[in-house]
Amino acid sequence: RQRYVEKDGKCNVQHGNVRETYRYLTDIFTTLVDLKWRFSLLIFILAYALTWLFFGLIWWVIAYSRGDLEHLGDGSWTPCVNNLNGFVSAFLFSIETETTIGYGHRVITDTCPEGIVLLLLQAILGSMVNAFMVGCMFVKISQPNKRAETLVFSSHAVVSLRDDRLCLMFRVGDLRDSHIVEASIRAKLIQSKQTQEGEFIPLDQTDLSVGFETGDDRLFLVSPLIISHEIDERSPFWDVSRGQLERDDFEIVVILEGMVEAT
């Protein structure tokens, strides 16, 4: 049977027939973070390579339009950029400008106002590209997917008496020494439902109380804990028998949230 949410937390939901795809571009930062690593690295490389090539072309156009390339080796001529003798050197100067390497061999002169304006624009745009791409890579690296590998849930949930009350119980534990701060847990029952008006809801979500009223849903996850859902009049399992529980098609999704202490 195909699950709604896999054991590793992956949701088996695929979005199809999305017409307004431009909405993904309005939040380009989140879109880049959600991409696979190979596409993220490709965009990361292209973002820098294309800006270097673009500004390198403009530096070459400035040198060509001023006639600097026609006065190579002429000591009486003051070019816009010293030692810029072609597109390759203009490309290298673009890299030096945007990355603030500054080898000193190619340097802009004070007789080129258009070059000074371009230098300012490239410095500002380069800082924006650095902030955007480095921020995107940092967020992608610090995603909690790998941290979740050391959070362990029990393989099975049980229904048993606890303090003379029928409860649905499972265990959760953290294998790492670094604690999860302000951890909280929720449980959702995912099941098809038909309303009194005859409307069919294929994936209806119902909250399972795991201690929200008493604060027991706030976990101090130092040692493995038993999470309990009391089956009372408010529980969706109140009118379900043991045989019906085995036959019914439903899924319980448990969501553990918190902040990693180390990061």
Coordinates of C-alpha atoms in Angstrom, one line a residue:
R1 CA 0.0 0.0 0.0
Q2 CA 1.4 3.4 -1.0
R3 CA 1.9 5.7 1.9
Y4 CA 1.0 9.3 2.2
V5 CA 4.2 10.0 4.0
E6 CA 7.1 7.6 4.0
K7 CA 9.0 6.5 7.1
D8 CA 11.8 8.9 6.2
G9 CA 9.4 11.9 6.1
K10 CA 9.2 12.1 2.3
C11 CA 5.7 13.1 1.2
N12 CA 4.4 11.1 -1.8
V13 CA 2.5 14.1 -3.2
Q14 CA 3.4 15.3 -6.7
H15 CA 2.0 18.6 -8.0
G16 CA 0.6 18.2 -11.5
N17 CA -1.2 20.5 -14.0
V18 CA 0.3 23.6 -12.4
R19 CA -0.6 26.4 -14.8
E20 CA 0.7 29.5 -13.0
T21 CA 4.3 28.4 -12.9
Y22 CA 5.5 32.0 -12.7
R23 CA 4.7 31.9 -9.0
Y24 CA 7.8 29.8 -8.5
L25 CA 9.9 32.7 -9.9
T26 CA 8.4 35.3 -7.6
D27 CA 10.1 33.5 -4.7
I28 CA 13.3 32.6 -6.6
F29 CA 15.3 32.1 -3.4
T30 CA 13.1 29.3 -2.0
T31 CA 12.9 27.8 -5.5
L32 CA 16.7 27.6 -5.7
V33 CA 16.8 26.1 -2.2
D34 CA 14.3 23.4 -3.1
L35 CA 16.2 22.4 -6.3
K36 CA 18.3 19.2 -6.4
W37 CA 22.0 19.7 -5.7
R38 CA 23.1 19.2 -9.3
F39 CA 20.8 22.0 -10.5
S40 CA 21.8 24.2 -7.6
L41 CA 25.5 23.8 -8.4
L42 CA 24.9 24.4 -12.1
I43 CA 23.0 27.7 -11.3
F44 CA 25.7 28.6 -8.8
I45 CA 28.4 28.2 -11.5
L46 CA 26.4 30.0 -14.2
A47 CA 25.6 32.9 -12.0
Y48 CA 29.3 33.8 -11.6
A49 CA 30.5 32.7 -15.0
L50 CA 27.8 34.7 -16.9
T51 CA 28.3 37.9 -14.8
W52 CA 32.1 37.6 -15.4
L53 CA 31.6 37.1 -19.1
F54 CA 29.0 39.9 -19.3
F55 CA 31.1 42.5 -17.6
G56 CA 34.2 41.3 -19.4
L57 CA 32.5 41.9 -22.7
I58 CA 31.6 45.5 -21.6
W59 CA 35.2 46.2 -20.6
W60 CA 36.3 45.0 -24.0
V61 CA 33.7 47.1 -25.7
I62 CA 34.9 50.2 -23.8
A63 CA 38.5 49.5 -24.7
Y64 CA 37.6 48.9 -28.3
S65 CA 35.4 52.0 -28.6
R66 CA 38.1 54.2 -27.0
G67 CA 40.7 52.9 -29.4
D68 CA 42.8 51.4 -26.6
L69 CA 43.3 48.2 -28.6
E70 CA 44.8 50.2 -31.5
H71 CA 47.4 51.9 -29.3
L72 CA 48.9 48.9 -27.6
G73 CA 52.5 49.6 -26.7
D74 CA 52.0 53.4 -27.2
G75 CA 53.5 55.0 -24.1
S76 CA 51.9 58.4 -24.8
W77 CA 48.4 56.9 -24.8
T78 CA 46.4 56.5 -21.6
P79 CA 44.0 53.6 -21.9
C80 CA 40.9 53.0 -19.8
V81 CA 42.5 49.9 -18.3
N82 CA 46.2 49.4 -18.4
N83 CA 47.5 46.1 -20.0
L84 CA 44.1 45.2 -21.4
N85 CA 44.9 43.9 -24.9
G86 CA 41.9 41.7 -25.8
F87 CA 38.8 39.9 -24.7
V88 CA 40.7 37.4 -22.6
S89 CA 42.4 40.1 -20.6
A90 CA 39.1 41.9 -20.3
F91 CA 37.5 38.7 -18.9
L92 CA 40.4 38.3 -16.4
F93 CA 40.0 41.9 -15.3
S94 CA 36.3 41.3 -14.8
I95 CA 37.0 38.4 -12.5
E96 CA 39.6 40.4 -10.6
T97 CA 37.2 43.3 -10.2
E98 CA 34.2 41.2 -9.0
T99 CA 36.2 38.9 -6.7
T100 CA 38.4 41.8 -5.4
I101 CA 41.6 39.8 -6.2
G102 CA 43.5 42.7 -7.7
Y103 CA 46.7 41.3 -9.0
G104 CA 47.9 44.8 -10.0
H105 CA 48.9 44.1 -13.6
R106 CA 45.6 45.3 -15.0
V107 CA 44.3 48.5 -13.4
I108 CA 41.8 51.2 -14.3
T109 CA 43.0 54.7 -14.9
D110 CA 41.4 58.0 -13.9
T111 CA 40.9 59.2 -17.5
C112 CA 37.9 56.8 -18.1
P113 CA 34.7 58.0 -16.5
E114 CA 32.6 55.3 -18.2
G115 CA 35.0 52.7 -16.7
I116 CA 34.7 54.2 -13.2
V117 CA 30.9 53.9 -13.5
L118 CA 31.1 50.3 -14.7
L119 CA 33.5 49.5 -11.9
L120 CA 31.0 50.8 -9.3
L121 CA 28.2 48.8 -10.9
Q122 CA 30.1 45.6 -11.1
A123 CA 31.3 45.9 -7.5
I124 CA 27.7 46.4 -6.3
L125 CA 26.2 43.7 -8.5
G126 CA 29.0 41.3 -7.5
S127 CA 28.3 41.8 -3.8
M128 CA 24.6 41.1 -4.5
V129 CA 25.4 37.9 -6.4
N130 CA 27.7 36.8 -3.6
A131 CA 25.2 37.4 -0.9
F132 CA 22.4 35.7 -2.8
M133 CA 24.3 32.6 -3.9
V134 CA 26.3 32.1 -0.7
G135 CA 23.1 32.5 1.3
C136 CA 21.3 30.0 -0.9
M137 CA 24.1 27.5 -0.5
F138 CA 24.2 28.0 3.3
V139 CA 20.5 27.4 3.7
K140 CA 20.6 24.4 1.5
I141 CA 23.6 22.9 3.4
S142 CA 21.9 23.6 6.8
Q143 CA 18.6 22.0 5.9
P144 CA 17.5 19.5 8.6
N145 CA 17.2 16.5 6.3
K146 CA 20.4 14.8 7.6
R147 CA 19.7 15.8 11.2
A148 CA 16.5 14.0 11.0
E149 CA 18.4 10.7 10.3
T150 CA 19.3 10.5 14.0
L151 CA 15.7 11.0 15.2
V152 CA 14.3 7.5 15.7
F153 CA 10.6 6.6 15.9
S154 CA 9.4 3.2 17.1
S155 CA 8.6 0.8 14.2
H156 CA 5.1 0.1 15.5
A157 CA 2.5 1.9 17.5
V158 CA 0.5 0.0 20.1
V159 CA -2.9 0.4 21.7
S160 CA -2.9 -0.6 25.3
L161 CA -4.1 0.3 28.8
R162 CA -2.1 2.9 30.6
D163 CA -3.3 4.2 34.0
D164 CA -6.5 2.3 33.3
R165 CA -7.0 4.3 30.1
L166 CA -6.9 3.0 26.6
C167 CA -4.1 4.8 24.8
L168 CA -2.4 4.8 21.4
M169 CA 1.4 4.9 22.1
F170 CA 4.7 5.1 20.3
R171 CA 8.2 6.1 21.2
V172 CA 10.6 8.7 19.8
G173 CA 14.3 9.2 20.7
D174 CA 17.3 11.3 19.6
L175 CA 20.6 9.6 19.0
R176 CA 22.8 12.7 19.1
D177 CA 24.3 14.4 22.2
S178 CA 23.3 17.9 20.8
H179 CA 19.8 18.4 22.0
I180 CA 16.8 19.7 20.1
V181 CA 15.5 22.9 21.8
E182 CA 11.8 23.6 22.2
A183 CA 10.8 20.3 20.6
S184 CA 7.1 19.8 20.1
I185 CA 5.2 16.9 18.6
R186 CA 1.9 16.7 16.8
A187 CA 0.0 13.8 15.3
K188 CA -2.4 13.8 12.3
L189 CA -4.9 11.2 11.2
I190 CA -5.1 11.0 7.4
Q191 CA -8.2 9.2 6.2
S192 CA -10.9 9.5 3.6
K193 CA -14.1 11.0 4.8
Q194 CA -17.6 11.6 3.6
T195 CA -19.5 14.5 5.1
Q196 CA -23.2 14.5 6.1
E197 CA -24.0 16.4 2.8
G198 CA -22.4 13.6 0.8
E199 CA -19.1 15.4 0.0
F200 CA -16.2 13.0 -0.3
I201 CA -12.9 14.2 1.1
P202 CA -10.1 11.9 0.0
L203 CA -7.3 13.0 2.4
D204 CA -9.0 14.5 5.4
Q205 CA -6.7 15.5 8.3
T206 CA -7.8 15.2 11.9
D207 CA -5.7 16.2 14.9
L208 CA -4.8 13.5 17.4
S209 CA -4.3 14.9 20.9
V210 CA -0.9 14.0 22.2
G211 CA -0.9 16.4 25.2
F212 CA -1.6 19.8 23.8
E213 CA -4.0 20.7 26.6
T214 CA -1.6 19.6 29.4
G215 CA 1.6 20.7 27.7
D216 CA 2.9 17.2 27.3
D217 CA 3.5 17.8 23.6
R218 CA 6.5 20.0 24.5
L219 CA 9.3 17.5 24.7
F220 CA 12.6 17.5 26.6
L221 CA 14.1 15.0 24.3
V222 CA 17.2 13.8 26.2
S223 CA 16.1 10.2 26.5
P224 CA 13.6 8.2 24.5
L225 CA 10.0 9.2 25.4
I226 CA 6.7 7.5 25.0
I227 CA 4.1 9.6 23.3
S228 CA 0.5 8.8 24.2
H229 CA -2.8 9.6 22.6
E230 CA -5.7 8.8 25.0
I231 CA -8.7 7.2 23.2
D232 CA -11.6 9.0 24.8
E233 CA -14.9 10.6 23.5
R234 CA -12.9 13.2 21.6
S235 CA -10.7 10.7 19.8
P236 CA -11.5 9.6 16.3
F237 CA -10.8 6.0 17.4
W238 CA -13.5 6.1 20.1
D239 CA -16.1 4.2 18.0
V240 CA -13.6 1.9 16.2
S241 CA -13.3 -1.7 17.2
R242 CA -10.1 -3.8 17.0
G243 CA -11.3 -5.6 13.9
Q244 CA -12.3 -2.4 12.2
L245 CA -8.9 -0.9 13.1
E246 CA -7.2 -3.6 11.2
R247 CA -9.4 -3.2 8.1
D248 CA -9.7 0.6 7.9
D249 CA -7.4 2.4 5.4
F250 CA -5.9 5.3 7.3
E251 CA -2.5 6.7 8.2
I252 CA -1.1 8.5 11.2
V253 CA 1.6 11.1 10.5
V254 CA 3.7 12.3 13.4
I255 CA 5.4 15.7 13.1
L256 CA 8.4 16.5 15.4
E257 CA 9.5 20.2 15.3
G258 CA 12.3 21.9 17.1
M259 CA 15.6 23.8 16.8
V260 CA 19.0 22.2 16.7
E261 CA 21.1 23.4 19.6
A262 CA 24.4 23.4 17.7
T263 CA 23.2 25.5 14.8

